[in-house]
Short mmCIF file of C-alpha atoms in Angstrom, two decimals:
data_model
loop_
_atom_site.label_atom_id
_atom_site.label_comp_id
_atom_site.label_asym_id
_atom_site.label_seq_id
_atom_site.Cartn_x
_atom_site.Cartn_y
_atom_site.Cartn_z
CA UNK A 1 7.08 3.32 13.23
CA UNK A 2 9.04 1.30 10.32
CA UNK A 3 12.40 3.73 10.51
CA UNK A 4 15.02 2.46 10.05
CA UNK A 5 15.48 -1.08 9.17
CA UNK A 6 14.79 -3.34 10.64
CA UNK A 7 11.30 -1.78 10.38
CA UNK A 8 9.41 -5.06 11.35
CA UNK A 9 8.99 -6.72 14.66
CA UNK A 10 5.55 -7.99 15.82
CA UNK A 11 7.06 -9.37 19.10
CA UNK A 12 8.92 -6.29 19.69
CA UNK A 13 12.13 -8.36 19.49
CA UNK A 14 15.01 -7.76 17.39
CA UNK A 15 14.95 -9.03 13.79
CA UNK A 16 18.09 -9.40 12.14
CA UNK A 17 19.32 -8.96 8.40
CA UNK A 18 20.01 -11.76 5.56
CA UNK A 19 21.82 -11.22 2.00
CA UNK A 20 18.93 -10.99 -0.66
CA UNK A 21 19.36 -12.75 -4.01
CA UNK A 22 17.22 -10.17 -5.84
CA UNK A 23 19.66 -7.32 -4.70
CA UNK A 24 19.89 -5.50 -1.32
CA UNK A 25 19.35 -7.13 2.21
CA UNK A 26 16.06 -9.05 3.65
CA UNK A 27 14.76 -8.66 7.11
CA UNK A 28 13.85 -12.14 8.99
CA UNK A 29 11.08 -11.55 11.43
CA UNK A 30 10.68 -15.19 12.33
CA UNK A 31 12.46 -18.06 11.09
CA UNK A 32 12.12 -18.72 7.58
CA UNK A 33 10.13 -15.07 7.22
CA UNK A 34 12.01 -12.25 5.41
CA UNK A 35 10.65 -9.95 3.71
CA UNK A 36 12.55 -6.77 1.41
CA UNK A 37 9.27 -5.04 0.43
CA UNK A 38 6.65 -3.33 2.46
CA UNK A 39 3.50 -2.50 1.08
CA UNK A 40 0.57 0.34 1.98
CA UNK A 41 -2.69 -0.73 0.84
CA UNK A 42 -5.88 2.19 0.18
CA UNK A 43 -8.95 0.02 -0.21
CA UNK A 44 -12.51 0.56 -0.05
CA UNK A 45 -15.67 -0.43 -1.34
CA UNK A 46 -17.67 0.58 -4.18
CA UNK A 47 -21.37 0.30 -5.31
CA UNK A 48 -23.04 -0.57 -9.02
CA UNK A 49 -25.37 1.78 -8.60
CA UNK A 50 -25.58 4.22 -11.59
CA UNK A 51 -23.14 2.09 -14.07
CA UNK A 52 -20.63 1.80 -11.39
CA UNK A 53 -20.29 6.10 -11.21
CA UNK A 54 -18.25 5.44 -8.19
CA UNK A 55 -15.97 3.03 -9.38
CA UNK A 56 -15.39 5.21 -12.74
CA UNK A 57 -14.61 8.37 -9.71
CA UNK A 58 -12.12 5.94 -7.47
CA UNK A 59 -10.19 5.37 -11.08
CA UNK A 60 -10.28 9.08 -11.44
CA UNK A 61 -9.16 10.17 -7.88
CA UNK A 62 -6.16 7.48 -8.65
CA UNK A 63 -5.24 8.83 -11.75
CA UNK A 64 -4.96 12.38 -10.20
CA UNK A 65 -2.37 11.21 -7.47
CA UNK A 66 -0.79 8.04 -9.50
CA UNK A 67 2.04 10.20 -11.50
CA UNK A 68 2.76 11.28 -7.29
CA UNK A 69 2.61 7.72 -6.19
CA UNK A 70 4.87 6.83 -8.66
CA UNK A 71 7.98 9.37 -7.99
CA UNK A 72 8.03 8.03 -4.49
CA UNK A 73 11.68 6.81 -3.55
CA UNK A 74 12.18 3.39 -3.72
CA UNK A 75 8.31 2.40 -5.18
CA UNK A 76 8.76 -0.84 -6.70
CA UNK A 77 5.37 -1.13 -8.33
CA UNK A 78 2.53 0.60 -7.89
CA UNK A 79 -1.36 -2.22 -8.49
CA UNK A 80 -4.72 -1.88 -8.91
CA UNK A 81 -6.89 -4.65 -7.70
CA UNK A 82 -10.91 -4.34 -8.36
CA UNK A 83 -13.44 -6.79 -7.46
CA UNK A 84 -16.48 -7.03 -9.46
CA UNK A 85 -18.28 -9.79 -6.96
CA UNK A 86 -17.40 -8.06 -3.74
CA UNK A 87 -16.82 -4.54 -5.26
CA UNK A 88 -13.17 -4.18 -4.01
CA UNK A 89 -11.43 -1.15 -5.57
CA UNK A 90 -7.61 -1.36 -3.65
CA UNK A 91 -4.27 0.19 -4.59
CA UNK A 92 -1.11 -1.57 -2.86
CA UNK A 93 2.34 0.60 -3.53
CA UNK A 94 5.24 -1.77 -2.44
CA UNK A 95 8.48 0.08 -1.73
CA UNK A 96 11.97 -1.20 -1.13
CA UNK A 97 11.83 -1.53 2.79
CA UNK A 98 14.88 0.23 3.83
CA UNK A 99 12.85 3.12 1.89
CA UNK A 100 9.39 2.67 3.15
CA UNK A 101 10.26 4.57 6.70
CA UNK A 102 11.02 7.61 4.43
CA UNK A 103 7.10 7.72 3.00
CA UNK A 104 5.98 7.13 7.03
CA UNK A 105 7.41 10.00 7.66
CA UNK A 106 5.62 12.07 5.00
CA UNK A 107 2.67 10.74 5.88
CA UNK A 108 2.32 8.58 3.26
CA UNK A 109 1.81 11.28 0.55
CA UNK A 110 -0.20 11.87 -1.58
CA UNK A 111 -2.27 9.27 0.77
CA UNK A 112 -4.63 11.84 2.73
CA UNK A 113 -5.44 13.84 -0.50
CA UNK A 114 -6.76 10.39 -2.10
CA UNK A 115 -8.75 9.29 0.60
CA UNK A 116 -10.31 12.58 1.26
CA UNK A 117 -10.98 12.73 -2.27
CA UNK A 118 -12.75 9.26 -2.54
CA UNK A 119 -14.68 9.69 0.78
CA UNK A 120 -16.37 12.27 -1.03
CA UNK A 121 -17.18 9.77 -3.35
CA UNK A 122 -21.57 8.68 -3.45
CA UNK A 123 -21.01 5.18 -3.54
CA UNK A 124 -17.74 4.51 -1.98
CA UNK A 125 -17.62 3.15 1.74
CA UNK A 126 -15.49 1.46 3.88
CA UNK A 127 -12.39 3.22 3.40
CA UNK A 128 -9.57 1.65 4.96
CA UNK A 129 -5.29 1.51 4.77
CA UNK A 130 -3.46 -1.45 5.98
CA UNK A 131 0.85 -1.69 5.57
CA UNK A 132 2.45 -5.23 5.28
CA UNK A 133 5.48 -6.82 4.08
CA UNK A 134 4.94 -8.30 0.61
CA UNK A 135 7.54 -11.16 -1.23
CA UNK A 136 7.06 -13.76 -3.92
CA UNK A 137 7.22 -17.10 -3.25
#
């Protein structure tokens, strides 16, 4: 689906490719919206039950894969984001974009080993993945 760049087009029309101050090129999608990251986000939701057992376990199931997530060609960073108020526990790997068609293609490894992993989880529900592009502003 992303491929080769440009891996982005929500109207199905062509996007088209702008130099990139921070190194490399930027895809436009819209006027004014370029993007040179894409990011896949694993989130899910966790319960307080048992002092948090199932948050402690999605930690755990991340560390086991996060050395993986890490080697992938073309990661940029790799975050952790955990809600104590609506018990959010998400990771969101951004990788260069001209890169992130290459992790598609694998499936987004190690991504089906996690989420199997944390399904198994008592506690954890909700277990979603969403892709976007990602920039600062």
């Amino acid at each position: 689906r992303w491929g080769a760049i440009p891996p982005f087009s929500p109207t199905g029309k062509a996007t088209r490719r702008l130099p990139n101050l921070r190194g490399g090129a930027m895809t436009e999608i819209a006027k004014g919206v370029s993007f040179d990251t894409v990011a896949r986000e694993w989130r899910m939701k966790w319960s307080p039950d048992a002092d948090k057992a199932s948050l402690v376990k999605a930690q755990e199931a991340l560390d086991e894969v996060l050395t993986e997530v890490k080697a992938i060609p073309g990661v940029k960073s790799v975050q952790r984001v955990v809600c104590g108020g609506c018990l959010d526990f998400k990771v969101v790997t951004s990788l260069e974009a001209d890169k992130f068609g290459d992790w598609e293609g694998s499936e987004f490894s190690p991504e089906k080993k996690f989420l199997e992993k944390v399904k198994g989880i008592d506690g954890i529900s909700f277990v979603e993945t969403q892709t976007y592009t990602l920039m600062p502003m």
